[in-house]
Coordinates of C-alpha atoms in Angstrom, one line a residue:
M198 CA -39.2 13.6 22.6
A199 CA -37.2 13.1 25.8
S200 CA -38.7 11.2 28.7
T201 CA -38.6 12.4 32.4
V202 CA -35.7 9.9 33.0
D203 CA -33.8 11.5 30.1
S204 CA -34.6 14.9 31.4
N205 CA -33.1 14.1 34.8
F206 CA -30.0 12.5 33.2
F207 CA -29.3 15.7 31.2
S208 CA -30.1 18.3 33.9
S209 CA -26.4 18.8 34.7
V210 CA -25.8 20.1 31.1
P211 CA -28.4 22.9 30.8
A212 CA -27.5 23.8 27.2
L213 CA -28.2 20.3 26.0
H214 CA -31.2 19.8 28.4
S215 CA -33.0 22.7 26.8
N216 CA -32.6 21.2 23.3
L217 CA -33.8 17.7 24.1
G218 CA -37.1 18.4 22.3
L219 CA -35.2 18.6 19.0
L220 CA -33.7 15.2 19.2
S221 CA -34.9 11.7 18.1
P222 CA -34.6 8.8 20.6
D223 CA -31.5 7.6 18.7
Q224 CA -29.9 11.0 19.0
I225 CA -30.7 11.1 22.7
E226 CA -28.9 7.8 23.1
L227 CA -25.9 9.2 21.4
A228 CA -26.0 12.3 23.7
K229 CA -26.0 9.9 26.7
I230 CA -22.9 8.0 25.3
L231 CA -21.1 11.4 25.0
L232 CA -22.0 12.5 28.6
E233 CA -21.1 9.1 30.1
N234 CA -17.7 9.4 28.5
G235 CA -16.8 12.9 29.7
Q236 CA -17.8 14.9 26.6
S237 CA -20.2 17.5 28.2
H238 CA -18.0 20.3 26.9
L239 CA -19.3 19.7 23.4
F240 CA -22.6 21.3 24.4
Q241 CA -21.4 24.2 26.5
Q242 CA -21.8 26.8 23.8
W243 CA -25.2 25.6 22.5
P244 CA -28.0 28.2 22.3
E245 CA -31.6 27.5 23.3
L246 CA -34.0 25.5 21.2
G247 CA -35.0 27.3 18.0
V248 CA -31.5 28.7 17.3
D249 CA -29.2 26.9 14.9
D250 CA -31.4 23.8 15.1
K251 CA -30.2 22.6 11.6
E252 CA -26.6 22.8 12.8
K253 CA -27.4 20.9 16.0
L254 CA -29.0 18.1 14.0
A255 CA -25.9 18.1 11.6
F256 CA -23.7 17.7 14.7
F257 CA -25.6 14.5 15.7
D258 CA -25.4 13.2 12.1
Q259 CA -21.6 13.5 12.4
I260 CA -21.7 11.8 15.8
A261 CA -23.8 8.9 14.4
R262 CA -21.2 8.4 11.6
L263 CA -18.3 8.5 14.0
N264 CA -20.1 6.0 16.3
S265 CA -21.1 3.5 13.6
S266 CA -17.8 3.5 11.7
Y267 CA -15.6 2.5 14.7
P268 CA -15.6 -1.0 16.1
G269 CA -17.4 -0.7 19.5
G270 CA -18.5 2.9 18.8
L271 CA -17.4 6.2 20.3
A272 CA -17.5 4.8 23.9
A273 CA -14.8 2.2 22.9
Y274 CA -12.8 4.9 21.0
I275 CA -12.8 7.3 24.0
K276 CA -11.9 4.5 26.5
T277 CA -9.0 3.3 24.4
A278 CA -7.8 6.9 23.9
K279 CA -7.8 7.5 27.6
E280 CA -5.7 4.4 28.2
L281 CA -3.2 5.1 25.4
L282 CA -2.9 8.8 26.4
A283 CA -2.2 7.9 30.0
D284 CA 0.5 5.4 28.8
S285 CA 2.0 8.1 26.5
K286 CA 2.1 10.7 29.3
V287 CA 4.2 8.4 31.6
G288 CA 6.3 7.3 28.7
K289 CA 5.3 3.7 28.9
N290 CA 7.2 1.5 26.4
P291 CA 4.7 -0.8 24.5
Y292 CA 7.5 -3.4 24.3
D293 CA 8.3 -3.5 28.0
G294 CA 9.0 -7.2 29.0
F295 CA 9.5 -8.3 25.4
S296 CA 12.8 -9.4 23.9
P297 CA 13.4 -9.7 20.1
S298 CA 14.7 -12.6 18.1
V299 CA 14.8 -13.4 14.4
P300 CA 11.6 -15.1 13.2
S301 CA 11.5 -18.0 10.7
G302 CA 11.0 -17.1 7.1
E303 CA 12.0 -17.8 3.5
N304 CA 14.9 -16.0 1.7
L305 CA 14.4 -16.2 -2.0
T306 CA 17.0 -15.3 -4.7
F307 CA 15.7 -14.3 -8.1
G308 CA 16.2 -16.9 -10.8
T309 CA 17.2 -19.9 -8.6
D310 CA 15.4 -23.2 -8.9
N311 CA 13.6 -22.6 -5.6
F312 CA 12.4 -19.1 -6.7
I313 CA 11.1 -20.5 -10.0
E314 CA 9.3 -23.3 -8.2
M315 CA 7.7 -20.8 -5.8
E316 CA 6.6 -18.6 -8.7
K317 CA 4.9 -21.6 -10.4
R318 CA 3.2 -22.6 -7.1
G319 CA 2.0 -19.0 -6.7
V320 CA 0.4 -18.9 -10.1
V321 CA -1.5 -22.0 -9.2
E322 CA -2.8 -20.4 -6.0
A323 CA -3.6 -17.0 -7.6
R324 CA -7.2 -17.9 -8.5
N325 CA -7.8 -18.7 -4.8
A326 CA -6.8 -15.2 -3.8
A327 CA -8.4 -11.7 -3.4
F328 CA -6.3 -8.6 -3.8
V329 CA -6.7 -5.5 -1.5
L330 CA -5.1 -2.2 -2.4
V331 CA -4.8 0.4 0.3
A332 CA -5.2 3.7 -1.6
G333 CA -6.5 6.4 0.8
G334 CA -3.7 8.9 0.0
L335 CA -3.2 11.9 -2.3
G336 CA 0.2 12.6 -3.9
E337 CA 0.7 15.9 -2.1
R338 CA 3.9 14.7 -0.3
L339 CA 5.2 13.8 -3.8
G340 CA 4.5 17.3 -5.3
Y341 CA 1.5 15.9 -7.2
N342 CA -2.1 17.0 -6.6
G343 CA -3.9 13.9 -7.9
I344 CA -4.5 10.5 -6.4
K345 CA -1.3 8.5 -6.2
V346 CA -2.6 5.5 -8.1
A347 CA -3.2 7.8 -11.1
L348 CA 0.5 8.6 -11.4
P349 CA 2.4 7.0 -14.3
R350 CA 4.4 4.1 -13.0
E351 CA 6.8 4.8 -15.8
T352 CA 6.7 7.4 -18.6
T353 CA 7.9 5.2 -21.5
T354 CA 4.3 4.0 -21.9
G355 CA 2.5 6.3 -19.4
T356 CA 0.8 3.3 -17.7
C357 CA -0.5 4.5 -14.3
F358 CA 0.0 2.4 -11.1
L359 CA -3.7 1.4 -11.0
Q360 CA -3.6 0.1 -14.6
H361 CA -0.5 -1.8 -13.9
Y362 CA -2.0 -3.4 -10.8
I363 CA -5.2 -4.4 -12.6
E364 CA -3.3 -5.8 -15.6
S365 CA -1.0 -7.8 -13.3
I366 CA -4.0 -9.3 -11.5
L367 CA -5.7 -10.2 -14.8
A368 CA -2.5 -11.8 -16.1
L369 CA -2.3 -13.9 -12.9
Q370 CA -6.0 -14.7 -13.2
E371 CA -5.6 -16.0 -16.7
A372 CA -2.5 -18.0 -16.1
S373 CA -4.0 -19.5 -12.9
N374 CA -7.3 -20.4 -14.6
K375 CA -5.4 -22.1 -17.4
I376 CA -3.5 -24.4 -15.0
D377 CA -6.5 -25.4 -12.9
S378 CA -7.6 -28.9 -13.7
D379 CA -11.4 -28.4 -13.4
G380 CA -11.4 -25.9 -16.3
S381 CA -13.6 -23.4 -14.4
E382 CA -12.9 -19.7 -14.8
R383 CA -12.7 -17.7 -11.6
D384 CA -12.5 -13.9 -11.4
I385 CA -10.0 -12.6 -8.8
P386 CA -11.7 -10.1 -6.5
F387 CA -10.0 -6.7 -6.3
I388 CA -10.7 -4.4 -3.4
I389 CA -9.6 -0.8 -3.2
M390 CA -9.7 1.0 0.2
T391 CA -10.3 4.7 -0.5
S392 CA -10.9 7.8 1.7
D393 CA -12.9 11.0 1.4
D394 CA -9.9 12.4 -0.4
T395 CA -9.6 9.6 -3.0
H396 CA -12.9 7.8 -3.4
S397 CA -14.6 9.7 -6.2
R398 CA -11.4 10.3 -8.1
T399 CA -10.6 6.6 -7.9
L400 CA -14.0 5.7 -9.2
D401 CA -13.7 8.3 -12.0
L402 CA -10.3 6.8 -13.1
L403 CA -11.8 3.3 -13.2
E404 CA -14.9 4.4 -15.1
L405 CA -13.1 6.6 -17.6
N406 CA -10.8 3.7 -18.5
S407 CA -13.4 0.9 -18.5
Y408 CA -11.8 -0.5 -15.4
F409 CA -8.6 -1.1 -17.4
G410 CA -10.0 -4.4 -18.7
M411 CA -11.3 -5.8 -15.5
K412 CA -15.0 -6.6 -15.0
P413 CA -16.6 -3.9 -12.9
T414 CA -18.2 -6.7 -10.8
Q415 CA -14.7 -7.8 -9.7
V416 CA -13.9 -4.4 -8.2
H417 CA -15.2 -3.2 -4.8
L418 CA -14.4 0.2 -3.4
L419 CA -14.5 0.4 0.5
K420 CA -14.3 3.9 1.8
Q421 CA -12.7 4.5 5.2
E422 CA -14.1 7.2 7.5
K423 CA -12.0 9.6 9.6
V424 CA -11.9 9.4 13.4
A425 CA -12.5 12.1 16.0
C426 CA -9.6 14.3 17.2
L427 CA -8.7 14.5 20.9
D428 CA -8.0 17.8 22.7
D429 CA -6.3 16.6 25.9
N430 CA -5.2 13.7 28.1
D431 CA -8.8 13.2 29.2
A432 CA -9.7 12.3 25.6
R433 CA -12.1 15.2 25.2
L434 CA -13.2 15.3 21.6
A435 CA -11.9 18.4 19.7
L436 CA -14.4 20.8 18.3
D437 CA -13.6 22.5 15.0
P438 CA -12.3 26.0 16.0
H439 CA -14.5 27.5 13.2
N440 CA -17.6 25.5 13.9
K441 CA -18.9 24.6 17.4
Y442 CA -21.3 22.1 15.8
S443 CA -18.5 20.0 14.2
I444 CA -15.9 17.6 15.6
Q445 CA -12.4 17.8 14.2
T446 CA -11.5 14.6 12.4
K447 CA -8.3 13.1 10.9
P448 CA -7.5 9.8 9.1
H449 CA -7.2 6.7 11.3
G450 CA -4.6 4.9 9.2
H451 CA -4.5 2.0 6.8
G452 CA -5.3 -0.5 9.6
D453 CA -8.9 0.4 8.9
V454 CA -8.8 -2.0 5.9
H455 CA -9.4 -4.9 8.3
S456 CA -12.5 -3.6 10.0
L457 CA -13.9 -2.5 6.5
L458 CA -13.4 -6.0 5.1
Y459 CA -15.0 -7.5 8.2
S460 CA -18.1 -5.3 8.1
S461 CA -18.5 -5.6 4.3
G462 CA -19.4 -9.3 4.5
L463 CA -16.9 -10.0 1.7
L464 CA -14.7 -12.4 3.7
H465 CA -17.7 -14.7 4.3
K466 CA -18.6 -14.5 0.6
W467 CA -15.0 -15.4 -0.5
L468 CA -14.8 -18.3 1.9
E469 CA -18.1 -19.7 0.5
A470 CA -16.6 -19.3 -3.0
G471 CA -13.5 -21.4 -2.0
L472 CA -11.0 -18.6 -1.8
K473 CA -8.0 -19.1 0.5
W474 CA -5.8 -16.0 0.4
V475 CA -6.0 -12.3 0.9
L476 CA -3.1 -10.1 -0.4
F477 CA -2.7 -6.5 0.9
F478 CA -0.6 -4.0 -0.9
Q479 CA 0.1 -0.2 -0.9
D480 CA -0.4 2.3 -3.6
T481 CA 3.0 3.2 -5.3
N482 CA 5.4 0.3 -5.3
G483 CA 5.9 -0.3 -9.0
L484 CA 7.9 -3.5 -8.5
L485 CA 5.5 -5.2 -6.2
F486 CA 4.0 -7.7 -8.6
N487 CA 7.4 -9.1 -9.4
A488 CA 7.4 -10.5 -5.9
I489 CA 3.8 -11.6 -5.6
P490 CA 3.8 -15.0 -7.4
A491 CA 6.8 -16.4 -5.5
S492 CA 5.5 -15.0 -2.1
L493 CA 2.1 -16.6 -2.6
G494 CA 4.0 -19.8 -3.4
V495 CA 5.8 -19.6 -0.1
S496 CA 2.5 -19.0 1.8
A497 CA 1.0 -22.1 0.2
T498 CA 4.1 -24.3 0.7
K499 CA 4.8 -23.2 4.3
Q500 CA 1.0 -22.9 5.2
Y501 CA 1.6 -19.4 6.7
H502 CA -1.4 -17.7 8.3
V503 CA 0.5 -14.4 7.8
N504 CA 3.3 -13.9 5.3
S505 CA 5.0 -10.4 5.3
L506 CA 6.9 -9.5 2.2
A507 CA 10.3 -8.2 3.1
V508 CA 13.6 -7.0 1.7
P509 CA 17.2 -7.2 3.0
R510 CA 17.6 -4.4 5.5
K511 CA 20.8 -2.6 6.5
A512 CA 21.2 -2.2 10.3
K513 CA 19.5 1.0 11.6
E514 CA 18.1 1.7 8.1
A515 CA 14.9 3.7 8.3
I516 CA 12.5 0.8 7.5
G517 CA 10.8 -1.4 10.1
G518 CA 12.3 -4.8 10.9
I519 CA 10.2 -8.0 11.1
S520 CA 10.9 -9.4 14.6
K521 CA 9.7 -12.2 16.9
L522 CA 8.9 -10.6 20.3
T523 CA 8.8 -12.9 23.3
H524 CA 7.4 -11.6 26.6
V525 CA 8.7 -12.7 30.0
D526 CA 5.2 -14.2 30.6
G527 CA 5.7 -16.5 27.6
R528 CA 3.5 -14.6 25.1
S529 CA 5.1 -14.1 21.7
M530 CA 4.2 -12.4 18.4
V531 CA 5.9 -11.8 15.0
I532 CA 5.4 -8.2 14.0
N533 CA 7.0 -5.2 12.4
V534 CA 9.0 -3.1 14.9
E535 CA 9.8 0.4 13.7
Y536 CA 13.5 1.0 13.1
N537 CA 13.8 3.6 15.9
Q538 CA 12.4 1.1 18.4
L539 CA 14.3 -2.0 17.3
D540 CA 17.8 -0.8 18.2
P541 CA 17.0 0.3 21.8
L542 CA 14.9 -2.9 22.2
L543 CA 17.9 -5.1 21.2
R544 CA 20.2 -3.1 23.6
A545 CA 17.8 -3.6 26.5
S546 CA 17.6 -7.3 25.8
G547 CA 21.3 -8.3 26.1
F548 CA 22.6 -7.2 22.7
P549 CA 25.0 -4.4 23.6
D550 CA 25.6 -3.4 20.0
G551 CA 21.9 -3.2 19.2
D552 CA 20.8 -3.5 15.5
V553 CA 24.0 -4.6 13.6
N554 CA 24.6 -6.3 10.3
C555 CA 25.5 -10.0 10.3
E556 CA 27.9 -11.9 8.0
T557 CA 25.6 -11.3 5.0
G558 CA 26.2 -7.5 5.3
F559 CA 22.5 -7.0 6.3
S560 CA 20.6 -6.9 9.6
P561 CA 19.2 -10.4 10.5
F562 CA 15.8 -8.6 10.9
P563 CA 14.4 -8.2 7.4
G564 CA 12.9 -4.9 6.2
N565 CA 9.1 -4.8 6.2
I566 CA 7.6 -3.4 3.0
N567 CA 4.0 -3.5 4.1
Q568 CA 2.7 -6.1 1.8
L569 CA 0.9 -9.0 3.5
I570 CA -0.5 -12.3 2.5
L571 CA -3.1 -13.7 4.9
E572 CA -4.8 -17.1 4.9
L573 CA -8.5 -16.3 4.6
G574 CA -10.0 -18.8 7.1
P575 CA -7.9 -17.9 10.1
Y576 CA -8.1 -14.2 9.2
K577 CA -11.9 -14.3 9.2
D578 CA -11.9 -16.2 12.5
E579 CA -9.5 -13.6 14.1
L580 CA -11.6 -10.6 12.9
Q581 CA -14.7 -12.2 14.4
K582 CA -13.0 -12.1 17.8
T583 CA -11.7 -8.5 17.4
G584 CA -14.6 -7.1 15.4
G585 CA -11.9 -6.0 12.9
A586 CA -10.2 -3.7 15.4
I587 CA -6.4 -3.4 15.1
K588 CA -4.2 -2.4 18.1
E589 CA -3.9 1.3 18.0
F590 CA -1.3 3.9 19.1
V591 CA -1.4 7.6 19.8
N592 CA 1.3 10.1 19.0
P593 CA 0.5 13.5 20.6
K594 CA 2.7 16.5 20.1
Y595 CA 3.0 17.9 23.6
K596 CA 3.5 21.7 24.3
D597 CA 6.2 21.0 26.9
S598 CA 7.8 18.4 29.1
T599 CA 5.0 18.3 31.6
K600 CA 2.9 16.5 28.9
T601 CA -0.3 18.2 30.1
A602 CA -1.3 20.0 26.9
F603 CA -1.0 19.3 23.2
K604 CA 0.3 21.7 20.5
S605 CA -2.6 20.6 18.3
S606 CA -5.3 17.9 18.5
T607 CA -4.3 14.3 18.1
R608 CA -6.1 11.0 17.3
L609 CA -5.8 7.3 17.5
E610 CA -4.1 5.6 14.6
C611 CA -3.7 2.0 13.4
M612 CA -1.5 0.3 10.8
M613 CA -2.4 -2.6 8.5
Q614 CA 0.8 -4.5 9.4
D615 CA -0.1 -4.6 13.1
Y616 CA -2.8 -7.2 12.5
P617 CA -0.6 -10.1 13.9
K618 CA -0.4 -8.3 17.4
T619 CA -3.6 -10.1 18.5
L620 CA -2.9 -13.5 17.1
P621 CA -2.3 -16.6 19.4
P622 CA 1.2 -18.0 19.6
T623 CA 0.0 -21.0 17.6
A624 CA -0.5 -18.8 14.5
R625 CA 2.0 -19.5 11.7
V626 CA 3.5 -16.1 11.0
G627 CA 6.5 -15.8 8.7
F628 CA 8.1 -13.7 6.0
T629 CA 9.5 -13.9 2.5
V630 CA 12.6 -11.9 1.7
M631 CA 13.2 -10.8 -1.9
D632 CA 16.0 -8.8 -3.6
I633 CA 15.3 -5.1 -3.2
W634 CA 16.0 -4.5 -7.0
L635 CA 13.2 -6.9 -7.8
A636 CA 10.5 -6.1 -5.3
Y637 CA 10.7 -2.6 -3.7
A638 CA 10.9 0.9 -5.1
P639 CA 8.1 3.0 -3.4
V640 CA 7.3 6.5 -4.7
K641 CA 6.7 8.7 -1.6
N642 CA 9.1 11.6 -1.5
N643 CA 9.0 14.9 -3.4
P644 CA 12.2 16.0 -5.4
E645 CA 13.3 18.5 -2.7
D646 CA 13.2 15.9 0.1
A647 CA 14.7 13.2 -2.0
A648 CA 17.7 15.4 -2.9
K649 CA 18.4 15.8 0.8
V650 CA 18.6 12.0 1.4
P651 CA 22.2 11.0 2.6
K652 CA 24.3 9.5 -0.2
G653 CA 23.8 5.7 -0.5
N654 CA 20.3 5.7 1.0
P655 CA 17.2 5.1 -1.2
Y656 CA 15.5 8.3 -2.6
H657 CA 12.0 6.7 -2.8
S658 CA 11.0 9.4 -5.3
A659 CA 9.2 9.4 -8.7
T660 CA 12.7 9.6 -10.3
S661 CA 14.2 6.6 -8.4
G662 CA 10.9 4.6 -8.7
E663 CA 10.9 4.8 -12.5
M664 CA 14.6 4.1 -12.8
A665 CA 14.1 1.0 -10.6
I666 CA 11.6 -0.4 -13.0
Y667 CA 14.1 -0.1 -15.9
R668 CA 16.8 -1.6 -13.7
A669 CA 14.6 -4.6 -12.7
N670 CA 13.5 -5.3 -16.2
S671 CA 17.1 -5.0 -17.5
L672 CA 18.4 -7.4 -14.8
I673 CA 15.5 -9.9 -15.5
L674 CA 16.4 -9.9 -19.2
Q675 CA 20.1 -10.2 -18.4
K676 CA 19.3 -13.3 -16.3
A677 CA 17.2 -14.7 -19.2
G678 CA 20.3 -14.4 -21.4
V679 CA 20.0 -11.0 -23.0
K680 CA 23.2 -8.8 -23.1
V681 CA 21.7 -5.6 -21.7
E682 CA 24.4 -2.9 -21.6
E683 CA 25.4 -1.6 -18.1
P684 CA 23.8 1.6 -16.9
V685 CA 25.2 5.2 -16.8
K686 CA 25.0 7.4 -13.8
Q687 CA 23.0 10.6 -14.1
V688 CA 21.8 13.4 -11.7
L689 CA 18.1 14.1 -12.1
N690 CA 16.3 16.4 -9.7
G691 CA 19.4 16.5 -7.5
Q692 CA 19.4 12.7 -7.2
E693 CA 22.2 10.5 -8.7
V694 CA 20.5 7.5 -10.3
E695 CA 21.5 4.6 -12.5
V696 CA 19.9 4.9 -16.0
W697 CA 19.4 1.5 -17.6
S698 CA 17.9 0.7 -21.0
R699 CA 14.2 1.8 -20.8
I700 CA 12.7 -1.6 -21.1
T701 CA 9.0 -2.2 -20.2
W702 CA 6.5 -4.9 -20.9
K703 CA 2.8 -5.7 -20.1
P704 CA 2.3 -8.2 -17.3
K705 CA 0.6 -10.6 -19.8
W706 CA 4.0 -10.8 -21.7
G707 CA 5.9 -12.1 -18.7
M708 CA 4.4 -12.5 -15.2
I709 CA 7.0 -15.0 -14.0
F710 CA 10.6 -15.7 -14.9
S711 CA 10.1 -19.1 -16.5
D712 CA 7.6 -17.5 -19.0
I713 CA 10.1 -14.7 -19.8
K714 CA 12.9 -17.2 -20.4
K715 CA 10.7 -19.1 -22.9
K716 CA 10.3 -15.8 -24.9
V717 CA 14.0 -15.1 -25.2
S718 CA 16.5 -17.1 -27.4
G719 CA 19.7 -16.8 -29.4
N720 CA 22.2 -13.9 -29.0
C721 CA 20.3 -10.8 -28.0
E722 CA 21.7 -7.5 -27.0
V723 CA 20.2 -4.1 -26.0
S724 CA 22.3 -0.9 -25.8
Q725 CA 22.0 1.4 -22.8
R726 CA 20.4 4.2 -24.9
S727 CA 17.7 1.9 -26.1
T728 CA 14.0 1.9 -25.4
M729 CA 11.9 -1.2 -25.7
A730 CA 8.2 -1.5 -24.9
I731 CA 6.4 -4.8 -25.4
K732 CA 2.6 -4.4 -25.3
G733 CA 1.6 -7.8 -26.8
R734 CA 1.4 -11.3 -25.3
N735 CA 3.1 -13.6 -27.9
V736 CA 6.2 -11.5 -28.6
F737 CA 9.4 -13.5 -28.9
I738 CA 12.9 -11.9 -28.8
E739 CA 15.3 -14.0 -31.0
D740 CA 18.8 -12.9 -32.0
L741 CA 17.8 -9.2 -31.6
S742 CA 20.3 -6.4 -31.5
L743 CA 18.6 -3.2 -30.5
D744 CA 20.2 0.2 -30.5
G745 CA 17.4 2.7 -30.5
A746 CA 13.6 2.6 -29.8
L747 CA 11.3 -0.3 -30.5
I748 CA 7.6 -0.3 -29.6
V749 CA 5.5 -3.4 -30.3
D750 CA 1.8 -3.6 -29.7
S751 CA 0.0 -6.8 -30.8
I752 CA -3.3 -8.7 -30.3
D753 CA -3.2 -12.0 -28.5
D754 CA -3.6 -14.0 -31.8
A755 CA -0.6 -12.4 -33.4
E756 CA 2.7 -14.2 -32.9
V757 CA 5.6 -11.7 -33.3
K758 CA 9.3 -12.3 -33.6
L759 CA 11.7 -9.5 -32.8
G760 CA 15.1 -10.1 -34.4
G761 CA 18.0 -8.8 -36.4
L762 CA 19.7 -5.4 -36.0
I763 CA 17.2 -2.6 -35.2
K764 CA 19.0 0.7 -35.1
N765 CA 17.6 4.2 -35.1
N766 CA 18.0 7.6 -33.4
G767 CA 15.8 6.4 -30.5
W768 CA 14.4 8.5 -27.6
T769 CA 16.6 10.9 -25.7
M770 CA 16.2 11.9 -22.1
E771 CA 15.9 15.6 -21.4
S772 CA 16.4 17.1 -17.9
V773 CA 13.4 19.0 -16.5
D774 CA 13.5 21.3 -13.5
Y775 CA 11.0 20.2 -10.9
K776 CA 10.2 23.9 -10.3
D777 CA 9.3 24.5 -13.9
T778 CA 5.5 24.9 -13.7
S779 CA 5.1 24.9 -17.6
V780 CA 5.7 21.1 -17.3
P781 CA 2.9 18.8 -16.0
E782 CA 3.4 17.8 -12.4
E783 CA 3.7 14.1 -13.1
I784 CA 6.6 14.7 -15.4
R785 CA 8.5 17.4 -13.5
I786 CA 8.6 15.4 -10.2
R787 CA 10.8 12.9 -12.2
G788 CA 13.3 15.5 -13.4
F789 CA 13.3 14.2 -17.0
R790 CA 11.1 13.6 -20.0
F791 CA 11.6 11.7 -23.2
N792 CA 12.2 13.3 -26.6
K793 CA 10.8 10.8 -29.0
V794 CA 13.3 11.5 -31.9
E795 CA 12.8 8.2 -33.8
Q796 CA 11.5 4.7 -33.2
L797 CA 10.4 1.6 -34.9
E798 CA 6.8 1.1 -34.0
K799 CA 4.7 -1.9 -34.9
K800 CA 1.0 -2.3 -34.2
L801 CA -0.3 -5.7 -35.2
T802 CA -4.1 -6.0 -35.2
Q803 CA -4.5 -9.2 -37.3
P804 CA -3.9 -12.8 -36.3
G805 CA -0.9 -14.6 -37.8
K806 CA 2.9 -14.9 -37.6
F807 CA 5.0 -11.7 -38.0
S808 CA 8.6 -10.8 -37.9
V809 CA 9.8 -7.4 -36.9
E810 CA 13.3 -6.4 -38.2
D811 CA 14.7 -3.1 -39.3

C-alpha cells in the first residue's frame, strides 16, 4: 500500500496515483525512479484501479527486469541516454581531441620459428584459460532460420560451428594438461552468451549432442536481456504501439558479455582456481582456432592485459582498425576505430592522405576481427570499478536535418571490443596480427548480398567461409611438405571462389603446426578434385598419393598409416541455386553440394596398428 508521502509524490500523475493501491513497495520505488527520470508519459493512458490490473502488474515485472539487468539500473540508462542523444544531436565527434598512431603489437607469419614457439607457449597456457563465445544472433542475415552456431562449418563432414569450437577447446585442454608438470587435470571453462532468440535452441543443440564430448559442468550459458527503446531526444522510453503496458526493447549488443560475466561470479571463481586468461570469440569464424594457440602465446610472452587478434587490413577496407588514440590532455587508449571514422580522424590529425597502405601493401592499422584475450586479474579489477558497464553509443535515425524526431525508436548499444576504452594508460594493450587465410573467414552475408560485393573484396558468406577452410587446410599441409594441387576458380551463388582440395581434420589430429608436421612424411600429394577427412587422432600421412575421396575415422588407440596410391571417382561438387527451396537452407546458402560418387572409407574401432592403402 502507498503511504501519504508516496501519495503526494504521485499526485501530478493522476492515472498512476489512482493505481497505487495495486502496487507493492518495490513497485512503488520503481514508479518513483521512472517519474524522477521524466517517464510520466508511460502512465498517461492507464485506466482506474480494477481495470487491466494484471497487465499493469506485468508492466512492472518488465520494468523490474530492465532495471536489474542494467548496471546502475534504469536511472543510469536514461541518464546516459540523455547525454549521448544530446551529443548525437549536435554532431559531437567522440574522438575530438584525439590523434591516432599505430600501437605496438606482434606480427606473426605462419610456419616461422617464432610462430611455432608462440603456438607451443599457447598450448602450455591453455589450461589457464576460459573461453567465452558470444552467440546471441540468429542466421537470418545469412538466409538461415536457425541459430548461427548450428550451421555446418563445412559440409564435407557436416560438423557445425559449435561442435568445432568445443572439440578445439577439448583438444587444447588435453594437450595443455599433458604438458603441465604437476600432472593435474584441469577442465577449461566454456561460456556461451545467448539471447532470448538463441538460448533454448543453444541448450537443445548441446543436450541433443551430449555437449559434443564436453562435460556439461564445463559449460555455462549466460543469457543477455534486451534494453529499453527510446522515443525521442529526451530519452522517453518507447511504449509498444500495440500494448500500452509494454516497453519496446531491442538487443544492447555483445558488449553485455562483460557485465554478465561480472554479475555471474565466475571471474572470482576462476581466479580462485588459478586461471589467468579469458578468450572472447564470435560465432561464425571457422578459422579462429588456427590463430588461438599462437595468440595466447603472445599474450603470455608480452604479458598483455588486452590482446586483440587482428589481420592485415587494406587502407579504407570495411573493417575496423586497431589504433592508439592520444588526447591533447595526455590520455591515451588502444581501441578499435571503425573504418569510416579512421580515415577522417587521420586527415584531421595531420595525415593529409588519411588511411593509406604502407610499404607492406597494407594499412599500418591492423584489422580488428573481434577476438580478444584478456588477462583475468586486471580484467576483474577493471570490471569492479565499472560494474561491468562498457562505453555505449547511440545511433538514432532522424526524420530530418533538424534532428528533433526519430524515424523509429532507438536504444543504447555497446560492443565487446570497446572494453579497453576505460582502461588506465598503464594497461598493456596490444595486438597479434595473423595471415587472413589462416585466421579469418566469417560467415555473415546472405548469397544475394555477397554476390553484390565489389570484385576483390571478401564475400564473408557461407560459400566463401567453407572454401576458406579448405584453402587454409591445403596451405597448412603444403607448408608441412604435402604437394597439394593448386585450386580452380569457380562461380558459386554469384561469387567467384578458389576451390581447393576438400581437406578437413578433427582438432585432436592437429591443433598446432608442429603436431601436423610430425604426422606427415615422405612424398605426399593430393589432387585438386580430392576429398580427405581425418577423424582420428593417430593418423599418419606417409608417401600418400590421393586422387579421389578418403574418409578415415579411428579410435585414439588405433595408429593408422595412410599411404600408397588411393584413386577413386571421388566426390563431385554440384551447383545449387540459393532460391531452390527444395534444398535445405544450410546447403543452398553455399551454392553447392557434394555428390558422393565413390570413396575409400575406413572406420577403425579396435586398438592396434593399421595401414590404409587402395
